[in-house]
Coordinates of C-alpha atoms in Angstrom, one line a residue:
M275 CA 67.4 140.7 136.2
K276 CA 70.0 139.9 133.6
K277 CA 73.0 142.2 133.1
I278 CA 73.5 143.4 129.5
L279 CA 76.5 145.1 127.9
I280 CA 75.7 146.9 124.7
A281 CA 78.8 147.6 122.6
C282 CA 78.7 150.3 119.9
R283 CA 80.9 152.5 117.7
A284 CA 79.6 155.6 119.4
Y285 CA 77.0 156.6 122.0
F286 CA 75.1 159.8 122.7
P287 CA 75.9 162.7 122.4
D288 CA 78.1 161.2 119.6
I289 CA 75.4 160.7 116.9
A290 CA 76.1 160.2 113.2
G291 CA 72.8 158.7 112.1
G292 CA 70.1 156.1 112.8
G293 CA 72.4 153.5 114.3
E294 CA 73.3 155.7 117.3
I295 CA 69.7 156.8 117.8
S296 CA 68.5 153.2 117.7
T297 CA 71.2 152.1 120.1
K298 CA 70.2 154.8 122.7
T299 CA 66.5 154.0 122.3
L300 CA 67.2 150.3 122.8
S301 CA 69.4 150.8 125.9
E302 CA 66.9 153.1 127.6
T303 CA 64.0 150.7 126.7
L304 CA 65.8 147.8 128.3
V305 CA 66.5 149.8 131.4
E306 CA 62.8 150.5 131.7
L307 CA 62.1 146.8 131.4
G308 CA 64.3 146.2 134.4
F309 CA 67.5 145.0 132.8
D310 CA 70.8 146.1 134.2
V311 CA 72.3 147.8 131.1
T312 CA 75.8 149.2 130.6
I313 CA 77.2 150.7 127.4
L314 CA 80.7 150.1 125.9
A315 CA 81.3 152.9 123.4
I316 CA 84.3 153.7 121.3
S317 CA 85.5 157.3 121.6
D318 CA 88.6 159.5 121.2
G319 CA 89.3 159.3 124.9
K320 CA 88.6 157.2 128.0
K321 CA 85.7 158.2 130.3
N322 CA 83.0 156.6 132.5
E323 CA 79.8 158.4 132.9
E324 CA 76.0 158.1 133.2
V325 CA 73.8 159.3 130.3
D326 CA 70.1 159.5 130.8
G327 CA 70.1 156.8 133.4
V328 CA 72.5 154.4 131.5
V329 CA 76.1 153.8 132.6
V330 CA 78.5 154.4 129.7
H331 CA 82.1 153.1 129.5
R332 CA 83.9 155.1 126.8
I333 CA 87.2 153.6 125.7
K334 CA 89.7 155.1 123.3
H335 CA 89.8 153.7 119.8
K336 CA 92.8 151.4 118.9
N337 CA 93.0 152.0 115.2
V338 CA 94.6 154.5 112.9
Y339 CA 91.6 156.7 113.4
W340 CA 88.1 156.7 114.9
S341 CA 85.7 156.1 112.0
F342 CA 82.9 158.0 113.7
K343 CA 84.8 161.3 113.7
N344 CA 87.4 161.1 110.8
K345 CA 85.4 161.1 107.6
E346 CA 88.0 162.7 105.3
V347 CA 91.1 160.5 105.4
S348 CA 93.4 159.2 102.7
A349 CA 92.8 155.9 100.8
V350 CA 95.9 154.4 102.5
K351 CA 94.5 155.2 106.0
K352 CA 91.1 153.8 105.0
I353 CA 92.6 150.5 103.9
A354 CA 94.7 150.3 107.0
W355 CA 91.6 151.0 109.2
H356 CA 89.6 148.2 107.6
L357 CA 92.5 145.7 107.8
V358 CA 92.9 146.4 111.5
D359 CA 89.1 146.7 112.3
S360 CA 88.3 143.2 110.9
N361 CA 90.1 141.5 113.8
N362 CA 91.5 144.3 116.0
I363 CA 94.0 142.6 118.3
F364 CA 95.1 146.0 119.6
I365 CA 91.7 146.7 121.3
E366 CA 91.4 143.1 122.7
G367 CA 92.9 144.0 126.1
E368 CA 90.5 146.9 126.7
L369 CA 87.5 144.8 125.6
K370 CA 88.6 142.0 128.1
R371 CA 88.9 144.6 130.9
V372 CA 85.4 146.1 130.4
L373 CA 83.8 142.7 129.9
S374 CA 85.5 141.5 133.2
E375 CA 84.4 144.6 135.1
V376 CA 80.8 144.5 133.9
N377 CA 80.5 140.7 133.9
P378 CA 77.4 140.7 131.7
D379 CA 75.1 137.7 131.0
I380 CA 74.6 139.0 127.5
L381 CA 76.6 141.1 125.1
I382 CA 74.7 143.0 122.4
T383 CA 76.8 144.5 119.6
S384 CA 74.7 147.2 118.2
T385 CA 77.2 148.8 115.8
I386 CA 80.4 146.7 115.3
E387 CA 82.6 149.3 113.5
D388 CA 85.6 150.3 115.7
V389 CA 84.6 147.8 118.3
S390 CA 85.8 145.0 116.0
S391 CA 84.3 141.6 115.5
I392 CA 87.1 140.2 117.8
I393 CA 84.8 141.1 120.7
W394 CA 82.6 138.1 119.9
K395 CA 85.6 135.8 120.3
V396 CA 86.7 137.5 123.5
S397 CA 83.2 137.4 124.9
K398 CA 82.5 133.7 124.0
K399 CA 85.7 132.7 125.8
M400 CA 84.1 134.2 128.9
N401 CA 80.9 132.2 128.4
I402 CA 78.9 135.3 127.6
R403 CA 75.9 135.0 125.3
N404 CA 76.5 137.1 122.1
I405 CA 73.8 138.9 120.2
H406 CA 74.5 141.0 117.1
I407 CA 72.2 143.5 115.5
L408 CA 72.6 143.9 111.7
R409 CA 72.0 147.6 110.9
S410 CA 74.2 147.8 107.8
Y411 CA 76.4 145.8 105.4
S412 CA 79.7 146.7 107.2
L413 CA 80.5 143.0 107.8
L414 CA 80.1 142.2 104.1
C415 CA 81.6 145.3 102.5
P416 CA 84.2 147.9 103.5
N417 CA 81.9 150.7 102.2
A418 CA 79.1 149.2 104.3
N419 CA 76.6 149.6 101.4
M420 CA 77.2 146.9 98.9
F421 CA 76.8 149.5 96.2
K422 CA 79.0 150.4 93.2
E423 CA 77.2 152.3 90.5
D424 CA 74.4 149.9 91.3
N425 CA 73.5 147.3 94.0
C426 CA 76.2 144.6 94.1
K427 CA 74.8 141.2 93.0
T428 CA 77.7 139.5 94.6
R429 CA 80.8 140.4 96.6
C430 CA 84.0 141.3 94.9
A431 CA 87.4 139.8 95.8
L432 CA 88.4 142.9 97.9
C433 CA 85.2 142.6 100.0
K434 CA 85.7 138.9 100.6
T435 CA 89.4 139.3 101.6
V436 CA 89.1 142.3 103.9
T437 CA 86.0 141.0 105.7
L438 CA 87.1 137.3 106.0
P439 CA 88.1 137.7 109.7
K440 CA 84.6 139.1 110.4
R441 CA 82.9 136.1 108.8
I442 CA 85.1 133.8 110.9
N443 CA 84.4 135.7 114.1
S444 CA 80.7 135.6 113.4
S445 CA 80.7 131.9 114.3
Y446 CA 80.9 133.0 117.9
V447 CA 77.5 134.8 117.8
D448 CA 74.6 133.0 119.4
D449 CA 71.7 135.2 118.0
V450 CA 71.7 137.5 115.1
V451 CA 69.0 140.2 114.9
G452 CA 68.3 141.8 111.5
I453 CA 66.4 145.1 111.4
S454 CA 64.8 143.6 108.3
H455 CA 64.5 140.2 106.8
F456 CA 66.5 141.5 103.8
V457 CA 69.6 142.5 105.7
A458 CA 69.6 139.3 107.8
D459 CA 69.2 137.1 104.8
E460 CA 72.0 138.9 102.9
H461 CA 74.5 138.0 105.6
L462 CA 73.3 134.4 106.0
R463 CA 73.6 133.7 102.3
Y464 CA 77.3 134.6 102.4
G465 CA 77.9 132.2 105.2
Y466 CA 77.9 134.6 108.2
F467 CA 76.6 133.6 111.6
P468 CA 76.6 129.8 111.0
N469 CA 75.8 129.0 114.6
A470 CA 73.3 131.8 115.4
K471 CA 69.6 131.8 115.6
K472 CA 68.0 134.3 113.2
H473 CA 65.6 137.0 114.4
V474 CA 64.0 140.0 112.8
I475 CA 63.1 142.9 115.1
Y476 CA 62.4 146.3 113.6
N477 CA 63.8 149.5 115.0
I478 CA 61.8 151.4 117.6
C479 CA 60.6 154.5 115.6
L480 CA 57.2 155.4 116.9
G481 CA 58.1 157.4 120.1
P482 CA 55.7 159.8 121.8
V483 CA 56.9 162.6 119.5
L484 CA 55.4 160.7 116.5
E485 CA 51.7 161.2 117.4
E486 CA 49.3 160.8 114.5
R487 CA 48.2 164.1 113.0
I488 CA 44.7 164.8 111.7
Y489 CA 44.8 164.8 107.9
N490 CA 41.8 165.6 105.7
G491 CA 43.4 164.9 102.3
F492 CA 45.1 167.3 99.9
K493 CA 43.5 170.2 98.1
K494 CA 42.4 169.6 94.6
D495 CA 44.6 172.3 93.1
S496 CA 47.8 171.5 95.0
V497 CA 49.6 168.3 96.0
R498 CA 52.7 168.5 98.1
I499 CA 55.2 165.6 97.7
G500 CA 58.4 165.4 99.7
Y501 CA 61.7 163.6 100.3
L502 CA 63.3 163.5 103.8
G503 CA 66.8 162.4 104.4
R504 CA 70.4 162.5 103.2
I505 CA 70.8 164.1 99.8
H506 CA 73.1 161.7 97.9
K507 CA 73.1 159.9 94.5
T508 CA 72.3 156.6 96.1
K509 CA 69.0 158.0 97.4
G510 CA 67.4 158.4 94.0
I511 CA 66.0 161.9 94.4
D512 CA 66.4 162.4 90.6
I513 CA 63.9 159.6 90.0
I514 CA 61.1 161.9 91.5
F515 CA 62.0 164.6 89.0
S516 CA 62.2 162.4 86.0
A517 CA 58.9 160.7 86.9
L518 CA 57.2 164.1 87.2
G519 CA 58.7 165.1 83.9
K520 CA 56.9 162.2 82.2
I521 CA 53.6 162.7 83.9
E522 CA 50.7 164.4 82.2
P523 CA 51.1 168.2 82.5
K524 CA 47.7 168.8 84.3
I525 CA 48.9 166.6 87.2
R526 CA 52.5 167.9 87.2
D527 CA 51.1 171.5 87.5
K528 CA 49.4 170.5 90.7
V529 CA 52.4 169.0 92.3
E530 CA 54.9 170.8 94.5
V531 CA 58.1 169.0 95.6
E532 CA 59.9 169.8 98.8
I533 CA 63.3 168.2 99.7
A534 CA 64.4 168.2 103.3
G535 CA 68.0 167.2 104.3
S536 CA 71.6 168.0 103.6
G537 CA 74.2 166.9 101.1
E538 CA 77.1 168.1 99.0
R539 CA 76.3 171.5 97.5
K540 CA 77.5 170.5 94.1
Y541 CA 75.0 167.6 93.9
I542 CA 72.2 169.7 95.2
E543 CA 72.8 172.2 92.4
E544 CA 72.7 169.3 89.9
L545 CA 69.3 168.2 91.3
K546 CA 68.0 171.8 91.0
I547 CA 69.0 171.8 87.3
I548 CA 67.3 168.4 86.8
A549 CA 64.1 169.6 88.4
S550 CA 64.0 172.8 86.3
T551 CA 64.7 170.8 83.1
F552 CA 61.6 168.6 83.8
G553 CA 59.5 171.6 84.8
V554 CA 59.1 170.5 88.4
K555 CA 58.3 173.0 91.1
C556 CA 60.8 172.2 93.8
T557 CA 62.1 173.7 97.0
F558 CA 65.2 172.6 98.9
L559 CA 64.7 173.3 102.6
G560 CA 68.0 172.0 104.1
N561 CA 67.8 170.4 107.5
T562 CA 64.5 170.9 109.2
N563 CA 62.4 169.4 112.0
A564 CA 61.2 166.0 110.7
N565 CA 57.7 166.1 112.2
D566 CA 57.0 169.7 111.1
F567 CA 58.2 168.8 107.6
L568 CA 56.1 165.6 107.4
D569 CA 53.0 167.5 108.6
R570 CA 53.2 169.7 105.5
L571 CA 53.1 166.8 103.1
D572 CA 50.4 164.9 101.2
M573 CA 52.8 162.1 100.3
L574 CA 56.5 161.2 101.1
I575 CA 58.6 159.3 98.5
V576 CA 61.5 157.1 99.4
P577 CA 63.2 156.5 96.0
S578 CA 66.4 154.9 97.2
K579 CA 68.6 153.2 94.6
W580 CA 70.6 151.2 97.1
N581 CA 69.3 148.3 99.3
E582 CA 68.3 150.2 102.4
P583 CA 68.7 147.8 105.4
F584 CA 65.5 149.2 106.9
G585 CA 63.9 152.6 106.1
R586 CA 63.2 154.4 109.4
V587 CA 61.7 157.4 107.6
L588 CA 58.8 155.2 106.2
I589 CA 57.7 154.4 109.7
E590 CA 58.1 158.0 110.9
S591 CA 56.0 159.1 107.9
M592 CA 53.2 156.6 108.7
G593 CA 53.4 157.7 112.3
R594 CA 52.5 161.2 111.2
N595 CA 49.6 159.8 109.1
V596 CA 51.4 160.7 105.8
P597 CA 51.1 158.2 102.9
V598 CA 54.6 157.0 101.8
A599 CA 55.7 155.5 98.5
G600 CA 58.9 153.4 98.4
K601 CA 61.1 151.8 95.8
K602 CA 61.3 148.0 95.8
V603 CA 64.8 147.8 97.2
G604 CA 66.3 146.3 100.4
G605 CA 64.0 146.2 103.4
I606 CA 61.6 148.8 102.1
P607 CA 59.0 146.4 100.7
E608 CA 58.7 144.7 104.1
L609 CA 57.5 148.0 105.6
L610 CA 54.9 148.5 102.9
V611 CA 53.5 144.9 102.8
D612 CA 50.0 146.3 103.4
N613 CA 50.5 149.0 100.7
T614 CA 51.7 147.3 97.6
D615 CA 50.1 150.1 95.5
F616 CA 52.7 152.4 97.0
L617 CA 55.7 150.4 95.9
F618 CA 57.5 151.1 92.6
D619 CA 60.4 149.6 90.7
D620 CA 61.3 152.5 88.3
E621 CA 60.3 156.0 87.2
I622 CA 57.6 154.6 84.9
E623 CA 55.9 152.8 87.8
L624 CA 56.3 156.0 89.9
V625 CA 54.6 158.0 87.2
D626 CA 51.6 155.6 87.4
L627 CA 51.7 155.7 91.3
I628 CA 51.7 159.5 91.5
S629 CA 48.9 159.8 88.9
K630 CA 46.7 157.4 90.7
F631 CA 47.4 159.0 94.1
V632 CA 46.6 162.5 92.8
K633 CA 43.4 161.2 91.2
G634 CA 42.3 159.5 94.4
E635 CA 42.5 156.0 92.9
I636 CA 44.7 154.5 95.6
E637 CA 44.5 154.9 99.4
F638 CA 47.1 154.3 102.0
N639 CA 46.5 151.7 104.8
F640 CA 47.9 153.0 108.0
N641 CA 48.4 149.7 109.9
L642 CA 51.1 150.4 112.5
D643 CA 50.6 147.3 114.7
E644 CA 53.9 145.6 114.1
F645 CA 55.8 148.9 114.3
K646 CA 54.4 150.0 117.7
T647 CA 56.9 150.3 120.5
E648 CA 55.1 147.8 122.7
S649 CA 55.3 145.1 120.0
I650 CA 59.0 145.6 119.5
I651 CA 59.7 145.7 123.2
S652 CA 57.9 142.4 123.6
Q653 CA 60.1 140.8 121.0
W654 CA 63.3 142.0 122.7
S655 CA 62.1 140.9 126.1
D656 CA 61.3 137.4 124.8
L657 CA 64.8 137.2 123.1
L658 CA 66.7 138.3 126.2
M659 CA 64.9 136.1 128.8

């Protein structure tokens, strides 16, 4: 069976978000399929170990700081980090060493930050097949989100300049895998991955923990609507409150809103004031077990303002048999292609959506076939063979 090296910014137990979770899930899945999998992970020290049956080579970062751990740094350091990371010649030697030791047939870069796009050039010189997974916009934008007050329609001069080496190095990639059509197409339209075959493979989200619950519909006198995830201005939580503020009072009085997740205290207090101003009954729960939270809901709303590359929480919600409404941004519409009645563009459309849902005029279609683990595993198996 083929040998695979998966390179990433961080690996379990170093977890910052969905990227690290998806990397671990993918590596363990490939091991189960019979592939010989090794991890190359950036860290703050050098260490070789085995994590849940997967061999992990941790190498010390070769930049001004490790972006996984150092979140609060000066603007000068951030600029320096980005300039180095675009084509990090200082880490080149360590990358060559690990690639030579492992001698893989295939290199998969799962999260490229801190690893540096230079790894594709190094790997290609060793006649290794390169596959890159697009999980964010870090190759296009130093902030990795293509968002400045609103979604960027094009790239600014700073983004183009800082990321130019990444675009050049992307020519060494053989296959590019987007976790949505949207994120893949965004990179291709800016001239990235000119020699790569494009693939779209969704993240594995429906594990055994996401067994469907039995749901008999909401009570007539109470409808519980929720938001699950990071509490940040780009996430559009305020849209839920403003929509409910415009809805007819007899419907608003039935609705209870619950917000699960963490964020800056100051912004959370701002949201509480907004909810109160619109007369919305709302509870902020902080961090809580995702499944337990979803099981309490009648509908989840994903009101993101920025172009989400994927939207894992939508799949998790469907996996718990919870209807989910999503804003028409990024990769979200792809996940709700069978539920266009649950897509909205602005708060006016959300008002209409919530009203119809509460009145029982729209129903959610729980078609999970393309998100099932076996379907996604099959796509990865075909790609790697």
